C-alpha cells in the first residue's frame, strides 16, 4: 500500500469514527424518573403585606429526565378541604365560587411549576410560546409524555388544583389575607375600569406586563410555585357556572356543564389581586389561545413516599 492509499485508508477510518461519535451523541438518552426530597421556605403576611412568619418545609418529588430537561412533580398528600370561597371573603364572585363545599382529595403529584418552553420542546419537539397553549395542545402534551414515561400524566381536576393551591390555608391567598408583587406576578397597579392593585391594606405594587421565570417567588406549603398569577392554568373540567352538584371526591366533573369551555385557575400577570385568589376561576374555549394561559401537570399515585 503506497503512502497515498495509506492516507486515504486512515482518513476513511477517521471519518467512520467521527460519524459514530456524532450519531452516538445525537441519540437521546432513555427517559427515567428519580426521586428526591427538597427543602423550601414559605412566608405568611399580614393585611399590610408585611411578612410576619417564615416556615421551613420539606416535600417529596419525582423528577422526570428527558434529553437533559427535567420536569419536577411534587407529592401532594391527600386530605379534605372546603372548595370555593366563604361568604365573608372580600371581592368573591359568589355566583362562580358557591356553594362552598367539602371535597376529599386522594394523594397525587402536581407539577412544581407550570410547563416551560424547554419542557414543551423536550416532549413535543417544537418550541411555541408556552403561554399561548390551547386546551387541546395541553391534552396532547400529557398524552405524549405519558407514552414516553410509561405513566399517566394529565391536567389536574379543578378540585385538585384548588386543593393544591390552598395547601391547607383557608385565606384568599396561600400567603395569607393578602399578598404583594414581591410574592407573585400580578397587576399591582389600579386599572382604568376600577380594579384595585391592592387587596387589603398593603401598598400597591408593580405591573410587569409579562410572564416571569418560574420559581421566582415563594412557594406554598406543598412546595408548589406560581399558583397565584403569572399564567392562567388549564384544568381538565368542563365549565360549570356554580358548584351545585359538584363531585366531592376531587375527580373531574365530567357530567353537565359546557364541554366546549374548560376551567382556568390561578389568574395571570395582567390581573389585579382579587382575580388571582385561591378560589378565583374562569373559563375559555378549548380551541382558543391567549397569551396569559399555560398549564401544569398532575399524576395520581397509589404509594406514599417514605419520609426522609
PDB file of C-alpha atoms in Angstrom:
ATOM      1  CA  UNK A   1       0.000   0.000   0.000  1.00  0.00           C
ATOM      2  CA  UNK A   2       1.544   3.298  -1.103  1.00  0.00           C
ATOM      3  CA  UNK A   3       1.526   6.452   1.007  1.00  0.00           C
ATOM      4  CA  UNK A   4      -1.495   7.903  -0.766  1.00  0.00           C
ATOM      5  CA  UNK A   5      -3.520   4.739  -0.193  1.00  0.00           C
ATOM      6  CA  UNK A   6      -2.481   4.636   3.456  1.00  0.00           C
ATOM      7  CA  UNK A   7      -3.554   8.244   3.871  1.00  0.00           C
ATOM      8  CA  UNK A   8      -6.956   7.568   2.302  1.00  0.00           C
ATOM      9  CA  UNK A   9      -7.438   4.461   4.465  1.00  0.00           C
ATOM     10  CA  UNK A  10      -6.688   6.390   7.657  1.00  0.00           C
ATOM     11  CA  UNK A  11      -8.911   9.259   6.543  1.00  0.00           C
ATOM     12  CA  UNK A  12     -11.818   6.864   5.957  1.00  0.00           C
ATOM     13  CA  UNK A  13     -11.274   5.263   9.376  1.00  0.00           C
ATOM     14  CA  UNK A  14     -11.265   8.704  10.978  1.00  0.00           C
ATOM     15  CA  UNK A  15     -14.480   9.705   9.223  1.00  0.00           C
ATOM     16  CA  UNK A  16     -16.201   6.465  10.261  1.00  0.00           C
ATOM     17  CA  UNK A  17     -15.131   7.016  13.855  1.00  0.00           C
ATOM     18  CA  UNK A  18     -16.277  10.651  13.794  1.00  0.00           C
ATOM     19  CA  UNK A  19     -19.628   9.657  12.320  1.00  0.00           C
ATOM     20  CA  UNK A  20     -20.067   7.100  15.091  1.00  0.00           C
ATOM     21  CA  UNK A  21     -19.356   9.723  17.733  1.00  0.00           C
ATOM     22  CA  UNK A  22     -21.815  12.154  16.159  1.00  0.00           C
ATOM     23  CA  UNK A  23     -24.527   9.511  15.903  1.00  0.00           C
ATOM     24  CA  UNK A  24     -23.905   8.446  19.464  1.00  0.00           C
ATOM     25  CA  UNK A  25     -24.142  11.986  20.822  1.00  0.00           C
ATOM     26  CA  UNK A  26     -27.293  12.725  18.854  1.00  0.00           C
ATOM     27  CA  UNK A  27     -29.159   9.733  20.191  1.00  0.00           C
ATOM     28  CA  UNK A  28     -31.472  10.789  23.023  1.00  0.00           C
ATOM     29  CA  UNK A  29     -30.923   9.235  26.399  1.00  0.00           C
ATOM     30  CA  UNK A  30     -33.582   6.889  27.707  1.00  0.00           C
ATOM     31  CA  UNK A  31     -36.029   8.906  29.843  1.00  0.00           C
ATOM     32  CA  UNK A  32     -36.126   7.961  33.510  1.00  0.00           C
ATOM     33  CA  UNK A  33     -37.600   9.082  36.828  1.00  0.00           C
ATOM     34  CA  UNK A  34     -35.694   9.781  40.028  1.00  0.00           C
ATOM     35  CA  UNK A  35     -36.974  10.614  43.499  1.00  0.00           C
ATOM     36  CA  UNK A  36     -35.570  13.280  45.772  1.00  0.00           C
ATOM     37  CA  UNK A  37     -36.874  15.284  48.735  1.00  0.00           C
ATOM     38  CA  UNK A  38     -36.364  19.042  48.623  1.00  0.00           C
ATOM     39  CA  UNK A  39     -36.430  21.820  51.181  1.00  0.00           C
ATOM     40  CA  UNK A  40     -38.124  25.198  50.831  1.00  0.00           C
ATOM     41  CA  UNK A  41     -39.446  28.123  52.834  1.00  0.00           C
ATOM     42  CA  UNK A  42     -42.927  29.619  52.899  1.00  0.00           C
ATOM     43  CA  UNK A  43     -43.915  33.103  54.022  1.00  0.00           C
ATOM     44  CA  UNK A  44     -47.050  34.439  55.693  1.00  0.00           C
ATOM     45  CA  UNK A  45     -48.066  38.103  55.521  1.00  0.00           C
ATOM     46  CA  UNK A  46     -50.461  40.308  57.470  1.00  0.00           C
ATOM     47  CA  UNK A  47     -53.136  42.554  55.933  1.00  0.00           C
ATOM     48  CA  UNK A  48     -50.496  45.207  55.204  1.00  0.00           C
ATOM     49  CA  UNK A  49     -48.483  42.709  53.174  1.00  0.00           C
ATOM     50  CA  UNK A  50     -45.667  42.567  55.717  1.00  0.00           C
ATOM     51  CA  UNK A  51     -44.027  39.181  56.211  1.00  0.00           C
ATOM     52  CA  UNK A  52     -44.799  38.029  59.751  1.00  0.00           C
ATOM     53  CA  UNK A  53     -43.705  34.407  59.539  1.00  0.00           C
ATOM     54  CA  UNK A  54     -41.228  32.219  57.677  1.00  0.00           C
ATOM     55  CA  UNK A  55     -41.561  28.454  57.855  1.00  0.00           C
ATOM     56  CA  UNK A  56     -39.165  25.737  56.693  1.00  0.00           C
ATOM     57  CA  UNK A  57     -40.656  22.717  54.907  1.00  0.00           C
ATOM     58  CA  UNK A  58     -39.621  19.549  53.141  1.00  0.00           C
ATOM     59  CA  UNK A  59     -41.536  17.702  50.436  1.00  0.00           C
ATOM     60  CA  UNK A  60     -41.003  14.726  48.162  1.00  0.00           C
ATOM     61  CA  UNK A  61     -40.845  14.909  44.403  1.00  0.00           C
ATOM     62  CA  UNK A  62     -40.443  12.780  41.313  1.00  0.00           C
ATOM     63  CA  UNK A  63     -38.061  14.182  38.711  1.00  0.00           C
ATOM     64  CA  UNK A  64     -38.678  13.258  35.090  1.00  0.00           C
ATOM     65  CA  UNK A  65     -35.491  13.278  32.986  1.00  0.00           C
ATOM     66  CA  UNK A  66     -35.939  13.789  29.237  1.00  0.00           C
ATOM     67  CA  UNK A  67     -32.958  14.615  27.000  1.00  0.00           C
ATOM     68  CA  UNK A  68     -31.271  16.858  29.539  1.00  0.00           C
ATOM     69  CA  UNK A  69     -34.523  18.532  30.605  1.00  0.00           C
ATOM     70  CA  UNK A  70     -36.276  17.787  33.883  1.00  0.00           C
ATOM     71  CA  UNK A  71     -39.907  18.060  34.978  1.00  0.00           C
ATOM     72  CA  UNK A  72     -40.427  18.120  38.734  1.00  0.00           C
ATOM     73  CA  UNK A  73     -43.609  16.604  40.155  1.00  0.00           C
ATOM     74  CA  UNK A  74     -44.314  17.327  43.829  1.00  0.00           C
ATOM     75  CA  UNK A  75     -46.115  14.848  46.054  1.00  0.00           C
ATOM     76  CA  UNK A  76     -49.363  16.336  47.386  1.00  0.00           C
ATOM     77  CA  UNK A  77     -50.767  14.436  50.393  1.00  0.00           C
ATOM     78  CA  UNK A  78     -54.469  13.687  50.345  1.00  0.00           C
ATOM     79  CA  UNK A  79     -56.960  15.453  52.560  1.00  0.00           C
ATOM     80  CA  UNK A  80     -60.282  17.246  52.850  1.00  0.00           C
ATOM     81  CA  UNK A  81     -60.831  20.966  52.259  1.00  0.00           C
ATOM     82  CA  UNK A  82     -63.596  23.475  51.619  1.00  0.00           C
ATOM     83  CA  UNK A  83     -63.710  24.300  47.917  1.00  0.00           C
ATOM     84  CA  UNK A  84     -64.929  27.739  46.901  1.00  0.00           C
ATOM     85  CA  UNK A  85     -64.932  30.967  48.880  1.00  0.00           C
ATOM     86  CA  UNK A  86     -66.753  31.808  52.120  1.00  0.00           C
ATOM     87  CA  UNK A  87     -69.470  34.453  52.062  1.00  0.00           C
ATOM     88  CA  UNK A  88     -67.196  36.793  54.024  1.00  0.00           C
ATOM     89  CA  UNK A  89     -64.322  36.744  51.526  1.00  0.00           C
ATOM     90  CA  UNK A  90     -63.562  40.144  50.015  1.00  0.00           C
ATOM     91  CA  UNK A  91     -64.290  40.536  46.283  1.00  0.00           C
ATOM     92  CA  UNK A  92     -65.554  36.980  45.891  1.00  0.00           C
ATOM     93  CA  UNK A  93     -67.598  36.218  42.785  1.00  0.00           C
ATOM     94  CA  UNK A  94     -70.282  34.402  44.727  1.00  0.00           C
ATOM     95  CA  UNK A  95     -72.151  33.077  41.694  1.00  0.00           C
ATOM     96  CA  UNK A  96     -68.986  31.309  40.485  1.00  0.00           C
ATOM     97  CA  UNK A  97     -67.424  30.309  43.815  1.00  0.00           C
ATOM     98  CA  UNK A  98     -70.501  28.888  45.561  1.00  0.00           C
ATOM     99  CA  UNK A  99     -71.690  26.889  47.253  1.00  0.00           C
ATOM    100  CA  UNK A 100     -68.590  26.302  49.337  1.00  0.00           C
ATOM    101  CA  UNK A 101     -68.446  22.541  49.854  1.00  0.00           C
ATOM    102  CA  UNK A 102     -66.166  19.870  51.356  1.00  0.00           C
ATOM    103  CA  UNK A 103     -64.056  17.821  48.947  1.00  0.00           C
ATOM    104  CA  UNK A 104     -61.832  14.872  49.828  1.00  0.00           C
ATOM    105  CA  UNK A 105     -58.814  14.604  47.539  1.00  0.00           C
ATOM    106  CA  UNK A 106     -56.669  11.471  47.169  1.00  0.00           C
ATOM    107  CA  UNK A 107     -52.855  11.816  47.173  1.00  0.00           C
ATOM    108  CA  UNK A 108     -51.397  12.850  43.820  1.00  0.00           C
ATOM    109  CA  UNK A 109     -48.426  14.516  42.183  1.00  0.00           C
ATOM    110  CA  UNK A 110     -48.581  18.078  40.852  1.00  0.00           C
ATOM    111  CA  UNK A 111     -46.123  19.953  38.672  1.00  0.00           C
ATOM    112  CA  UNK A 112     -43.860  22.107  40.811  1.00  0.00           C
ATOM    113  CA  UNK A 113     -44.125  24.804  38.124  1.00  0.00           C
ATOM    114  CA  UNK A 114     -46.203  25.484  35.016  1.00  0.00           C
ATOM    115  CA  UNK A 115     -44.751  23.727  31.957  1.00  0.00           C
ATOM    116  CA  UNK A 116     -41.916  25.748  30.410  1.00  0.00           C
ATOM    117  CA  UNK A 117     -40.779  26.159  26.806  1.00  0.00           C
ATOM    118  CA  UNK A 118     -37.792  23.835  27.235  1.00  0.00           C
ATOM    119  CA  UNK A 119     -40.016  21.141  28.747  1.00  0.00           C
ATOM    120  CA  UNK A 120     -42.519  21.534  25.927  1.00  0.00           C
ATOM    121  CA  UNK A 121     -39.776  21.180  23.337  1.00  0.00           C
ATOM    122  CA  UNK A 122     -38.315  18.085  25.038  1.00  0.00           C
ATOM    123  CA  UNK A 123     -41.685  16.342  24.761  1.00  0.00           C
ATOM    124  CA  UNK A 124     -43.268  17.819  21.629  1.00  0.00           C
ATOM    125  CA  UNK A 125     -40.215  18.633  19.504  1.00  0.00           C
ATOM    126  CA  UNK A 126     -41.160  22.255  18.820  1.00  0.00           C
ATOM    127  CA  UNK A 127     -40.881  25.389  20.890  1.00  0.00           C
ATOM    128  CA  UNK A 128     -44.019  27.561  20.933  1.00  0.00           C
ATOM    129  CA  UNK A 129     -44.556  30.326  23.498  1.00  0.00           C
ATOM    130  CA  UNK A 130     -45.756  28.260  26.440  1.00  0.00           C
ATOM    131  CA  UNK A 131     -48.315  30.888  27.485  1.00  0.00           C
ATOM    132  CA  UNK A 132     -50.151  30.512  24.138  1.00  0.00           C
ATOM    133  CA  UNK A 133     -51.452  26.969  24.642  1.00  0.00           C
ATOM    134  CA  UNK A 134     -54.802  25.539  23.583  1.00  0.00           C
ATOM    135  CA  UNK A 135     -56.528  23.171  25.990  1.00  0.00           C
ATOM    136  CA  UNK A 136     -56.242  20.575  23.215  1.00  0.00           C
ATOM    137  CA  UNK A 137     -52.482  21.236  22.975  1.00  0.00           C
ATOM    138  CA  UNK A 138     -52.122  20.595  26.700  1.00  0.00           C
ATOM    139  CA  UNK A 139     -54.020  17.308  26.393  1.00  0.00           C
ATOM    140  CA  UNK A 140     -51.741  16.224  23.525  1.00  0.00           C
ATOM    141  CA  UNK A 141     -48.684  17.073  25.627  1.00  0.00           C
ATOM    142  CA  UNK A 142     -49.986  14.939  28.508  1.00  0.00           C
ATOM    143  CA  UNK A 143     -50.707  12.010  26.196  1.00  0.00           C
ATOM    144  CA  UNK A 144     -47.282  12.146  24.575  1.00  0.00           C
ATOM    145  CA  UNK A 145     -45.456  12.494  27.895  1.00  0.00           C
ATOM    146  CA  UNK A 146     -47.444   9.552  29.295  1.00  0.00           C
ATOM    147  CA  UNK A 147     -46.354   7.400  26.353  1.00  0.00           C
ATOM    148  CA  UNK A 148     -42.708   8.429  26.760  1.00  0.00           C
ATOM    149  CA  UNK A 149     -42.562   7.856  30.511  1.00  0.00           C
ATOM    150  CA  UNK A 150     -44.951   4.909  30.805  1.00  0.00           C
ATOM    151  CA  UNK A 151     -47.002   6.778  33.418  1.00  0.00           C
ATOM    152  CA  UNK A 152     -50.368   8.532  33.283  1.00  0.00           C
ATOM    153  CA  UNK A 153     -49.944  12.320  33.237  1.00  0.00           C
ATOM    154  CA  UNK A 154     -52.896  14.641  32.790  1.00  0.00           C
ATOM    155  CA  UNK A 155     -54.288  18.052  33.606  1.00  0.00           C
ATOM    156  CA  UNK A 156     -55.443  18.393  37.223  1.00  0.00           C
ATOM    157  CA  UNK A 157     -59.112  18.429  38.069  1.00  0.00           C
ATOM    158  CA  UNK A 158     -60.386  21.795  39.250  1.00  0.00           C
ATOM    159  CA  UNK A 159     -60.754  20.405  42.782  1.00  0.00           C
ATOM    160  CA  UNK A 160     -57.183  19.074  42.750  1.00  0.00           C
ATOM    161  CA  UNK A 161     -55.956  22.446  41.560  1.00  0.00           C
ATOM    162  CA  UNK A 162     -57.642  24.446  44.328  1.00  0.00           C
ATOM    163  CA  UNK A 163     -56.651  21.914  46.986  1.00  0.00           C
ATOM    164  CA  UNK A 164     -53.043  22.074  45.783  1.00  0.00           C
ATOM    165  CA  UNK A 165     -53.098  25.871  45.676  1.00  0.00           C
ATOM    166  CA  UNK A 166     -54.507  26.316  49.166  1.00  0.00           C
ATOM    167  CA  UNK A 167     -52.080  23.808  50.710  1.00  0.00           C
ATOM    168  CA  UNK A 168     -54.040  23.783  53.941  1.00  0.00           C
ATOM    169  CA  UNK A 169     -54.880  27.502  54.034  1.00  0.00           C
ATOM    170  CA  UNK A 170     -58.375  28.986  54.168  1.00  0.00           C
ATOM    171  CA  UNK A 171     -57.357  32.580  53.398  1.00  0.00           C
ATOM    172  CA  UNK A 172     -57.800  34.269  49.983  1.00  0.00           C
ATOM    173  CA  UNK A 173     -54.142  33.592  49.149  1.00  0.00           C
ATOM    174  CA  UNK A 174     -51.743  30.957  50.406  1.00  0.00           C
ATOM    175  CA  UNK A 175     -49.628  33.822  51.735  1.00  0.00           C
ATOM    176  CA  UNK A 176     -52.494  34.934  53.997  1.00  0.00           C
ATOM    177  CA  UNK A 177     -55.170  37.638  53.815  1.00  0.00           C
ATOM    178  CA  UNK A 178     -53.332  39.442  51.023  1.00  0.00           C
ATOM    179  CA  UNK A 179     -50.052  39.454  49.095  1.00  0.00           C
ATOM    180  CA  UNK A 180     -47.689  41.829  47.303  1.00  0.00           C
ATOM    181  CA  UNK A 181     -45.960  41.896  43.934  1.00  0.00           C
ATOM    182  CA  UNK A 182     -42.795  40.837  45.736  1.00  0.00           C
ATOM    183  CA  UNK A 183     -44.531  37.490  46.272  1.00  0.00           C
ATOM    184  CA  UNK A 184     -46.308  36.854  42.952  1.00  0.00           C
ATOM    185  CA  UNK A 185     -46.598  38.148  39.392  1.00  0.00           C
ATOM    186  CA  UNK A 186     -49.903  40.013  39.038  1.00  0.00           C
ATOM    187  CA  UNK A 187     -51.012  43.570  38.313  1.00  0.00           C
ATOM    188  CA  UNK A 188     -50.196  45.645  41.379  1.00  0.00           C
ATOM    189  CA  UNK A 189     -51.481  48.906  39.886  1.00  0.00           C
ATOM    190  CA  UNK A 190     -55.046  50.200  39.523  1.00  0.00           C
ATOM    191  CA  UNK A 191     -56.894  49.684  36.258  1.00  0.00           C
ATOM    192  CA  UNK A 192     -58.868  52.306  34.345  1.00  0.00           C
ATOM    193  CA  UNK A 193     -62.078  50.323  34.885  1.00  0.00           C
ATOM    194  CA  UNK A 194     -61.862  50.329  38.678  1.00  0.00           C
ATOM    195  CA  UNK A 195     -59.736  47.307  39.523  1.00  0.00           C
ATOM    196  CA  UNK A 196     -57.517  47.902  42.550  1.00  0.00           C
ATOM    197  CA  UNK A 197     -53.838  46.982  42.592  1.00  0.00           C
ATOM    198  CA  UNK A 198     -54.092  46.206  46.305  1.00  0.00           C
ATOM    199  CA  UNK A 199     -56.380  43.749  48.076  1.00  0.00           C
ATOM    200  CA  UNK A 200     -56.263  44.772  51.734  1.00  0.00           C
ATOM    201  CA  UNK A 201     -54.093  47.439  53.341  1.00  0.00           C
ATOM    202  CA  UNK A 202     -50.879  46.545  51.537  1.00  0.00           C
ATOM    203  CA  UNK A 203     -49.207  49.128  49.291  1.00  0.00           C
ATOM    204  CA  UNK A 204     -49.800  48.903  45.579  1.00  0.00           C
ATOM    205  CA  UNK A 205     -47.060  47.208  43.623  1.00  0.00           C
ATOM    206  CA  UNK A 206     -45.674  46.942  40.109  1.00  0.00           C
ATOM    207  CA  UNK A 207     -47.197  45.851  36.815  1.00  0.00           C
ATOM    208  CA  UNK A 208     -44.593  43.782  34.945  1.00  0.00           C
ATOM    209  CA  UNK A 209     -46.795  43.319  31.850  1.00  0.00           C
ATOM    210  CA  UNK A 210     -45.291  39.911  31.084  1.00  0.00           C
ATOM    211  CA  UNK A 211     -44.664  36.454  32.475  1.00  0.00           C
ATOM    212  CA  UNK A 212     -41.798  35.891  34.887  1.00  0.00           C
ATOM    213  CA  UNK A 213     -39.435  32.939  35.159  1.00  0.00           C
ATOM    214  CA  UNK A 214     -40.993  30.047  37.065  1.00  0.00           C
ATOM    215  CA  UNK A 215     -39.890  29.611  40.662  1.00  0.00           C
ATOM    216  CA  UNK A 216     -39.028  33.261  41.176  1.00  0.00           C
ATOM    217  CA  UNK A 217     -41.479  33.730  44.053  1.00  0.00           C
ATOM    218  CA  UNK A 218     -42.054  31.814  47.320  1.00  0.00           C
ATOM    219  CA  UNK A 219     -44.000  28.530  47.136  1.00  0.00           C
ATOM    220  CA  UNK A 220     -46.922  27.321  49.190  1.00  0.00           C
ATOM    221  CA  UNK A 221     -46.753  24.730  51.978  1.00  0.00           C
ATOM    222  CA  UNK A 222     -46.866  21.839  49.488  1.00  0.00           C
ATOM    223  CA  UNK A 223     -43.812  23.213  47.653  1.00  0.00           C
ATOM    224  CA  UNK A 224     -45.715  24.414  44.575  1.00  0.00           C
ATOM    225  CA  UNK A 225     -44.688  27.652  42.869  1.00  0.00           C
ATOM    226  CA  UNK A 226     -46.527  30.296  40.826  1.00  0.00           C
ATOM    227  CA  UNK A 227     -50.045  29.222  41.788  1.00  0.00           C
ATOM    228  CA  UNK A 228     -51.124  32.875  42.117  1.00  0.00           C
ATOM    229  CA  UNK A 229     -50.769  34.920  38.925  1.00  0.00           C
ATOM    230  CA  UNK A 230     -48.170  34.601  36.156  1.00  0.00           C
ATOM    231  CA  UNK A 231     -50.351  32.473  33.809  1.00  0.00           C
ATOM    232  CA  UNK A 232     -53.828  31.017  33.993  1.00  0.00           C
ATOM    233  CA  UNK A 233     -53.679  27.220  34.128  1.00  0.00           C
ATOM    234  CA  UNK A 234     -55.941  24.806  32.295  1.00  0.00           C
ATOM    235  CA  UNK A 235     -57.885  22.264  34.355  1.00  0.00           C
ATOM    236  CA  UNK A 236     -59.481  19.129  32.930  1.00  0.00           C
ATOM    237  CA  UNK A 237     -63.066  20.013  33.875  1.00  0.00           C
ATOM    238  CA  UNK A 238     -65.780  21.281  31.548  1.00  0.00           C
ATOM    239  CA  UNK A 239     -67.116  24.622  32.724  1.00  0.00           C
ATOM    240  CA  UNK A 240     -69.888  24.775  35.329  1.00  0.00           C
ATOM    241  CA  UNK A 241     -71.120  28.189  36.441  1.00  0.00           C
ATOM    242  CA  UNK A 242     -71.563  27.124  40.059  1.00  0.00           C
ATOM    243  CA  UNK A 243     -70.673  24.194  42.299  1.00  0.00           C
ATOM    244  CA  UNK A 244     -74.150  22.764  42.878  1.00  0.00           C
ATOM    245  CA  UNK A 245     -73.864  19.015  42.244  1.00  0.00           C
ATOM    246  CA  UNK A 246     -70.058  19.030  42.013  1.00  0.00           C
ATOM    247  CA  UNK A 247     -68.131  15.835  42.873  1.00  0.00           C
ATOM    248  CA  UNK A 248     -66.884  15.576  46.443  1.00  0.00           C
ATOM    249  CA  UNK A 249     -64.010  13.177  45.700  1.00  0.00           C
ATOM    250  CA  UNK A 250     -61.689  15.521  43.796  1.00  0.00           C
ATOM    251  CA  UNK A 251     -62.422  13.948  40.419  1.00  0.00           C
ATOM    252  CA  UNK A 252     -63.016  15.759  37.131  1.00  0.00           C
ATOM    253  CA  UNK A 253     -66.627  16.997  36.890  1.00  0.00           C
ATOM    254  CA  UNK A 254     -67.466  15.300  33.611  1.00  0.00           C
ATOM    255  CA  UNK A 255     -71.276  15.454  33.674  1.00  0.00           C
ATOM    256  CA  UNK A 256     -73.246  18.508  32.629  1.00  0.00           C
ATOM    257  CA  UNK A 257     -71.614  21.842  32.072  1.00  0.00           C
ATOM    258  CA  UNK A 258     -70.276  23.174  28.786  1.00  0.00           C
ATOM    259  CA  UNK A 259     -67.707  20.815  27.265  1.00  0.00           C
ATOM    260  CA  UNK A 260     -66.584  23.479  24.785  1.00  0.00           C
ATOM    261  CA  UNK A 261     -65.399  25.619  27.685  1.00  0.00           C
ATOM    262  CA  UNK A 262     -62.683  24.439  30.078  1.00  0.00           C
ATOM    263  CA  UNK A 263     -61.793  25.722  33.515  1.00  0.00           C
ATOM    264  CA  UNK A 264     -58.915  28.146  34.089  1.00  0.00           C
ATOM    265  CA  UNK A 265     -57.345  28.663  37.519  1.00  0.00           C
ATOM    266  CA  UNK A 266     -54.758  30.866  39.201  1.00  0.00           C
ATOM    267  CA  UNK A 267     -55.134  34.164  37.375  1.00  0.00           C
ATOM    268  CA  UNK A 268     -52.396  35.835  35.357  1.00  0.00           C
ATOM    269  CA  UNK A 269     -49.836  38.639  35.236  1.00  0.00           C
ATOM    270  CA  UNK A 270     -52.342  41.146  33.807  1.00  0.00           C
ATOM    271  CA  UNK A 271     -54.947  40.781  36.572  1.00  0.00           C
ATOM    272  CA  UNK A 272     -55.401  42.634  39.865  1.00  0.00           C
ATOM    273  CA  UNK A 273     -55.172  40.621  43.115  1.00  0.00           C
ATOM    274  CA  UNK A 274     -58.891  39.935  43.534  1.00  0.00           C
ATOM    275  CA  UNK A 275     -58.720  37.831  40.362  1.00  0.00           C
ATOM    276  CA  UNK A 276     -55.772  35.663  41.419  1.00  0.00           C
ATOM    277  CA  UNK A 277     -57.214  34.380  44.719  1.00  0.00           C
ATOM    278  CA  UNK A 278     -57.163  30.659  45.527  1.00  0.00           C
ATOM    279  CA  UNK A 279     -60.914  30.434  44.791  1.00  0.00           C
ATOM    280  CA  UNK A 280     -60.872  32.586  41.646  1.00  0.00           C
ATOM    281  CA  UNK A 281     -61.913  30.780  38.470  1.00  0.00           C
ATOM    282  CA  UNK A 282     -62.637  31.459  34.826  1.00  0.00           C
ATOM    283  CA  UNK A 283     -63.192  29.583  31.576  1.00  0.00           C
ATOM    284  CA  UNK A 284     -62.042  29.574  27.972  1.00  0.00           C
ATOM    285  CA  UNK A 285     -62.958  27.700  24.812  1.00  0.00           C
ATOM    286  CA  UNK A 286     -60.858  24.556  24.399  1.00  0.00           C
ATOM    287  CA  UNK A 287     -59.644  25.717  20.974  1.00  0.00           C
ATOM    288  CA  UNK A 288     -58.750  29.293  21.932  1.00  0.00           C
ATOM    289  CA  UNK A 289     -55.290  30.621  22.718  1.00  0.00           C
ATOM    290  CA  UNK A 290     -54.386  33.545  24.932  1.00  0.00           C
ATOM    291  CA  UNK A 291     -51.027  34.992  25.840  1.00  0.00           C
ATOM    292  CA  UNK A 292     -51.872  34.595  29.523  1.00  0.00           C
ATOM    293  CA  UNK A 293     -52.703  30.863  29.544  1.00  0.00           C
ATOM    294  CA  UNK A 294     -50.474  27.863  30.314  1.00  0.00           C
ATOM    295  CA  UNK A 295     -50.793  24.612  32.267  1.00  0.00           C
ATOM    296  CA  UNK A 296     -49.167  22.271  34.758  1.00  0.00           C
ATOM    297  CA  UNK A 297     -49.291  18.509  35.146  1.00  0.00           C
ATOM    298  CA  UNK A 298     -50.819  16.125  37.634  1.00  0.00           C
ATOM    299  CA  UNK A 299     -50.479  12.381  38.209  1.00  0.00           C
ATOM    300  CA  UNK A 300     -52.358  10.070  40.548  1.00  0.00           C
ATOM    301  CA  UNK A 301     -50.409   7.838  42.920  1.00  0.00           C
ATOM    302  CA  UNK A 302     -51.171   4.759  44.979  1.00  0.00           C
ATOM    303  CA  UNK A 303     -47.979   4.904  47.020  1.00  0.00           C
ATOM    304  CA  UNK A 304     -46.967   7.299  49.765  1.00  0.00           C
ATOM    305  CA  UNK A 305     -43.301   8.381  49.556  1.00  0.00           C
ATOM    306  CA  UNK A 306     -41.125   7.486  52.511  1.00  0.00           C
ATOM    307  CA  UNK A 307     -40.118  10.357  54.726  1.00  0.00           C
ATOM    308  CA  UNK A 308     -36.503  11.421  54.727  1.00  0.00           C
TER     309      UNK A 308
END
